[in-house]
């Protein structure tokens, strides 16, 4: 058994669960460091999708035949798995969405549209992904609201002193990410939630990045809404979940109208279904919901604390090694980070870095990472971002470092 110095799991066995990793790209063994964009899928998840389509594809909830009952049972079992993953009080508070983006838009267009009025304020942060900026701006433009952003300090942490001064009785929603996709900063969401609640605001946490790295306990956080995407969690694309506190979800109008979300329809009047179906109009993404449960089971089989210990070990090593390269500036040096390393290399465009690394089989992401305000804050156009998952290795980080030396040589 191959163990690492940080944790005692068998990295070779884990890598064998991810068939995509065993290939060559441009004549070199693939090094996949684009995990913050999307993670790779273990065989168990791929098989869950195949088993569903080969064995019991059927529409859910309305069918009484055997296949429909099995599909419904697995779909609802996945909802309970998400409840457990987030430590939510009940499965009715878990809404399946297409991902984090839809979860945020759902809250903006139902809670926000229904409860906010002209003059109210929404506080986001300077570290947000565009998907936690634009939905609020769209709502604000329509309703005469103000969107304000918590500033970002030089080390990539939020300026919590300024946050304190921004809160007032005009603040109705605070929407922040749990961890930043472009810098890796883990935000003090528990403190943000408590402070927002003290002025009567509700809080949405964007868990797109945190959910694969950190333990999530929505009851301990006392968060009102928590959104995540399955594809960043070793699950399929096009599926995710939104947790919402029951009282809020019950008070909110539906998001989309259609089948499934109704109790009774006449041409005069429609009554809406109970939670969570009120928010799940139309035939859902059944296969991917079923496979999300498999992804969560896979993560649980390793354990979040083992995952974060190993990923921290990778991040610490990568940060040490990459910082030693002359001309490198690490963007984002928060005390608490998920395994994201963003950097610029003096006078070399990030796109050139990405292309030359790809020629060596190393996949990183370059650009603004859908966080243009973060780039503006640091007066840069973009970064090169290496983001690590538990199937990555120290040897792969050494290849990245060698790859960066090659970039420098070629671009000199
Ligand atoms: N929020 C953060 C912090 C992200 O990193 C991302 C995706 O990169 C999103 C939101 C949007 O996620 P999705 O595209 O899965 O809806």
mmCIF file with all atom_site columns, C-alpha atoms in Angstrom, residues 15-107:
data_model
loop_
_atom_site.group_PDB
_atom_site.id
_atom_site.type_symbol
_atom_site.label_atom_id
_atom_site.label_alt_id
_atom_site.label_comp_id
_atom_site.label_asym_id
_atom_site.label_entity_id
_atom_site.label_seq_id
_atom_site.pdbx_PDB_ins_code
_atom_site.Cartn_x
_atom_site.Cartn_y
_atom_site.Cartn_z
_atom_site.occupancy
_atom_site.B_iso_or_equiv
_atom_site.pdbx_formal_charge
_atom_site.auth_seq_id
_atom_site.auth_comp_id
_atom_site.auth_asym_id
_atom_site.auth_atom_id
_atom_site.pdbx_PDB_model_num
ATOM 1  C CA . UNK A 1 15  ? -6.332  6.884  -8.683  1.00 0.00 ? 15  UNK A CA 1
ATOM 2  C CA . UNK A 1 16  ? -7.409  3.534  -10.112 1.00 0.00 ? 16  UNK A CA 1
ATOM 3  C CA . UNK A 1 17  ? -11.003 4.556  -9.322  1.00 0.00 ? 17  UNK A CA 1
ATOM 4  C CA . UNK A 1 18  ? -10.687 7.460  -11.799 1.00 0.00 ? 18  UNK A CA 1
ATOM 5  C CA . UNK A 1 19  ? -10.157 5.959  -15.274 1.00 0.00 ? 19  UNK A CA 1
ATOM 6  C CA . UNK A 1 20  ? -9.765  9.352  -16.968 1.00 0.00 ? 20  UNK A CA 1
ATOM 7  C CA . UNK A 1 21  ? -6.510  9.949  -15.092 1.00 0.00 ? 21  UNK A CA 1
ATOM 8  C CA . UNK A 1 22  ? -4.872  6.988  -16.792 1.00 0.00 ? 22  UNK A CA 1
ATOM 9  C CA . UNK A 1 23  ? -4.203  8.560  -20.170 1.00 0.00 ? 23  UNK A CA 1
ATOM 10 C CA . UNK A 1 24  ? -1.610  10.543 -22.040 1.00 0.00 ? 24  UNK A CA 1
ATOM 11 C CA . UNK A 1 25  ? -2.188  14.090 -23.198 1.00 0.00 ? 25  UNK A CA 1
ATOM 12 C CA . UNK A 1 26  ? 0.241   15.443 -25.763 1.00 0.00 ? 26  UNK A CA 1
ATOM 13 C CA . UNK A 1 27  ? 2.463   12.435 -25.214 1.00 0.00 ? 27  UNK A CA 1
ATOM 14 C CA . UNK A 1 28  ? 2.707   12.892 -21.433 1.00 0.00 ? 28  UNK A CA 1
ATOM 15 C CA . UNK A 1 29  ? 0.828   11.326 -18.565 1.00 0.00 ? 29  UNK A CA 1
ATOM 16 C CA . UNK A 1 30  ? -2.111  13.578 -17.769 1.00 0.00 ? 30  UNK A CA 1
ATOM 17 C CA . UNK A 1 31  ? -1.740  15.827 -14.726 1.00 0.00 ? 31  UNK A CA 1
ATOM 18 C CA . UNK A 1 32  ? -5.201  17.158 -13.939 1.00 0.00 ? 32  UNK A CA 1
ATOM 19 C CA . UNK A 1 33  ? -5.033  20.322 -11.839 1.00 0.00 ? 33  UNK A CA 1
ATOM 20 C CA . UNK A 1 34  ? -8.349  21.896 -12.899 1.00 0.00 ? 34  UNK A CA 1
ATOM 21 C CA . UNK A 1 35  ? -10.425 20.467 -10.072 1.00 0.00 ? 35  UNK A CA 1
ATOM 22 C CA . UNK A 1 36  ? -11.932 23.788 -9.007  1.00 0.00 ? 36  UNK A CA 1
ATOM 23 C CA . UNK A 1 37  ? -13.575 23.966 -12.456 1.00 0.00 ? 37  UNK A CA 1
ATOM 24 C CA . UNK A 1 38  ? -14.818 20.396 -12.308 1.00 0.00 ? 38  UNK A CA 1
ATOM 25 C CA . UNK A 1 39  ? -13.664 17.193 -10.651 1.00 0.00 ? 39  UNK A CA 1
ATOM 26 C CA . UNK A 1 40  ? -13.213 13.810 -12.329 1.00 0.00 ? 40  UNK A CA 1
ATOM 27 C CA . UNK A 1 41  ? -15.683 10.981 -11.736 1.00 0.00 ? 41  UNK A CA 1
ATOM 28 C CA . UNK A 1 42  ? -14.955 7.654  -10.043 1.00 0.00 ? 42  UNK A CA 1
ATOM 29 C CA . UNK A 1 43  ? -16.031 4.411  -11.741 1.00 0.00 ? 43  UNK A CA 1
ATOM 30 C CA . UNK A 1 44  ? -18.815 4.009  -9.167  1.00 0.00 ? 44  UNK A CA 1
ATOM 31 C CA . UNK A 1 45  ? -20.452 7.256  -10.349 1.00 0.00 ? 45  UNK A CA 1
ATOM 32 C CA . UNK A 1 46  ? -20.075 6.354  -14.032 1.00 0.00 ? 46  UNK A CA 1
ATOM 33 C CA . UNK A 1 47  ? -21.606 2.937  -13.303 1.00 0.00 ? 47  UNK A CA 1
ATOM 34 C CA . UNK A 1 48  ? -24.504 4.448  -11.337 1.00 0.00 ? 48  UNK A CA 1
ATOM 35 C CA . UNK A 1 49  ? -25.427 6.464  -14.447 1.00 0.00 ? 49  UNK A CA 1
ATOM 36 C CA . UNK A 1 50  ? -25.118 3.425  -16.687 1.00 0.00 ? 50  UNK A CA 1
ATOM 37 C CA . UNK A 1 51  ? -27.071 1.162  -14.321 1.00 0.00 ? 51  UNK A CA 1
ATOM 38 C CA . UNK A 1 52  ? -29.912 3.640  -14.191 1.00 0.00 ? 52  UNK A CA 1
ATOM 39 C CA . UNK A 1 53  ? -30.236 3.892  -17.977 1.00 0.00 ? 53  UNK A CA 1
ATOM 40 C CA . UNK A 1 54  ? -29.648 0.173  -18.544 1.00 0.00 ? 54  UNK A CA 1
ATOM 41 C CA . UNK A 1 55  ? -31.814 -1.083 -15.712 1.00 0.00 ? 55  UNK A CA 1
ATOM 42 C CA . UNK A 1 56  ? -34.604 1.196  -14.521 1.00 0.00 ? 56  UNK A CA 1
ATOM 43 C CA . UNK A 1 57  ? -34.968 4.406  -16.523 1.00 0.00 ? 57  UNK A CA 1
ATOM 44 C CA . UNK A 1 58  ? -38.512 5.642  -15.841 1.00 0.00 ? 58  UNK A CA 1
ATOM 45 C CA . UNK A 1 59  ? -40.195 8.895  -14.927 1.00 0.00 ? 59  UNK A CA 1
ATOM 46 C CA . UNK A 1 60  ? -40.537 9.363  -11.183 1.00 0.00 ? 60  UNK A CA 1
ATOM 47 C CA . UNK A 1 61  ? -43.306 10.071 -8.655  1.00 0.00 ? 61  UNK A CA 1
ATOM 48 C CA . UNK A 1 62  ? -46.330 9.462  -10.884 1.00 0.00 ? 62  UNK A CA 1
ATOM 49 C CA . UNK A 1 63  ? -45.681 5.897  -12.022 1.00 0.00 ? 63  UNK A CA 1
ATOM 50 C CA . UNK A 1 64  ? -46.993 2.810  -10.257 1.00 0.00 ? 64  UNK A CA 1
ATOM 51 C CA . UNK A 1 65  ? -45.000 0.277  -12.268 1.00 0.00 ? 65  UNK A CA 1
ATOM 52 C CA . UNK A 1 66  ? -41.890 -1.382 -10.868 1.00 0.00 ? 66  UNK A CA 1
ATOM 53 C CA . UNK A 1 67  ? -39.313 0.633  -12.816 1.00 0.00 ? 67  UNK A CA 1
ATOM 54 C CA . UNK A 1 68  ? -40.940 3.944  -11.860 1.00 0.00 ? 68  UNK A CA 1
ATOM 55 C CA . UNK A 1 69  ? -41.029 2.899  -8.227  1.00 0.00 ? 69  UNK A CA 1
ATOM 56 C CA . UNK A 1 70  ? -37.344 1.969  -8.215  1.00 0.00 ? 70  UNK A CA 1
ATOM 57 C CA . UNK A 1 71  ? -36.372 5.212  -9.965  1.00 0.00 ? 71  UNK A CA 1
ATOM 58 C CA . UNK A 1 72  ? -38.449 7.204  -7.461  1.00 0.00 ? 72  UNK A CA 1
ATOM 59 C CA . UNK A 1 73  ? -36.964 5.337  -4.502  1.00 0.00 ? 73  UNK A CA 1
ATOM 60 C CA . UNK A 1 74  ? -33.385 5.988  -5.668  1.00 0.00 ? 74  UNK A CA 1
ATOM 61 C CA . UNK A 1 75  ? -34.146 9.630  -6.474  1.00 0.00 ? 75  UNK A CA 1
ATOM 62 C CA . UNK A 1 76  ? -35.555 10.217 -2.993  1.00 0.00 ? 76  UNK A CA 1
ATOM 63 C CA . UNK A 1 77  ? -32.722 8.231  -1.383  1.00 0.00 ? 77  UNK A CA 1
ATOM 64 C CA . UNK A 1 78  ? -30.339 10.712 -2.978  1.00 0.00 ? 78  UNK A CA 1
ATOM 65 C CA . UNK A 1 79  ? -32.253 13.587 -1.384  1.00 0.00 ? 79  UNK A CA 1
ATOM 66 C CA . UNK A 1 80  ? -31.745 11.938 2.011   1.00 0.00 ? 80  UNK A CA 1
ATOM 67 C CA . UNK A 1 81  ? -28.047 11.478 1.227   1.00 0.00 ? 81  UNK A CA 1
ATOM 68 C CA . UNK A 1 82  ? -27.768 15.223 0.510   1.00 0.00 ? 82  UNK A CA 1
ATOM 69 C CA . UNK A 1 83  ? -29.627 15.965 3.756   1.00 0.00 ? 83  UNK A CA 1
ATOM 70 C CA . UNK A 1 84  ? -27.026 13.889 5.630   1.00 0.00 ? 84  UNK A CA 1
ATOM 71 C CA . UNK A 1 85  ? -24.133 15.427 3.687   1.00 0.00 ? 85  UNK A CA 1
ATOM 72 C CA . UNK A 1 86  ? -25.216 18.930 4.769   1.00 0.00 ? 86  UNK A CA 1
ATOM 73 C CA . UNK A 1 87  ? -26.607 17.830 8.132   1.00 0.00 ? 87  UNK A CA 1
ATOM 74 C CA . UNK A 1 88  ? -29.906 19.462 7.172   1.00 0.00 ? 88  UNK A CA 1
ATOM 75 C CA . UNK A 1 89  ? -32.834 18.930 9.551   1.00 0.00 ? 89  UNK A CA 1
ATOM 76 C CA . UNK A 1 90  ? -35.062 17.317 6.907   1.00 0.00 ? 90  UNK A CA 1
ATOM 77 C CA . UNK A 1 91  ? -35.072 16.025 3.327   1.00 0.00 ? 91  UNK A CA 1
ATOM 78 C CA . UNK A 1 92  ? -37.977 18.361 2.454   1.00 0.00 ? 92  UNK A CA 1
ATOM 79 C CA . UNK A 1 93  ? -35.528 21.264 2.792   1.00 0.00 ? 93  UNK A CA 1
ATOM 80 C CA . UNK A 1 94  ? -33.342 19.890 -0.027  1.00 0.00 ? 94  UNK A CA 1
ATOM 81 C CA . UNK A 1 95  ? -34.279 21.155 -3.511  1.00 0.00 ? 95  UNK A CA 1
ATOM 82 C CA . UNK A 1 96  ? -32.585 19.577 -6.508  1.00 0.00 ? 96  UNK A CA 1
ATOM 83 C CA . UNK A 1 97  ? -31.293 22.192 -8.944  1.00 0.00 ? 97  UNK A CA 1
ATOM 84 C CA . UNK A 1 98  ? -29.059 22.157 -12.005 1.00 0.00 ? 98  UNK A CA 1
ATOM 85 C CA . UNK A 1 99  ? -26.209 23.452 -9.825  1.00 0.00 ? 99  UNK A CA 1
ATOM 86 C CA . UNK A 1 100 ? -25.037 26.321 -7.672  1.00 0.00 ? 100 UNK A CA 1
ATOM 87 C CA . UNK A 1 101 ? -25.953 28.907 -10.303 1.00 0.00 ? 101 UNK A CA 1
ATOM 88 C CA . UNK A 1 102 ? -29.561 27.774 -10.376 1.00 0.00 ? 102 UNK A CA 1
ATOM 89 C CA . UNK A 1 103 ? -29.726 27.629 -6.577  1.00 0.00 ? 103 UNK A CA 1
ATOM 90 C CA . UNK A 1 104 ? -28.642 31.266 -6.298  1.00 0.00 ? 104 UNK A CA 1
ATOM 91 C CA . UNK A 1 105 ? -30.996 32.405 -9.074  1.00 0.00 ? 105 UNK A CA 1
ATOM 92 C CA . UNK A 1 106 ? -33.849 30.521 -7.413  1.00 0.00 ? 106 UNK A CA 1
ATOM 93 C CA . UNK A 1 107 ? -33.326 32.398 -4.146  1.00 0.00 ? 107 UNK A CA 1
#
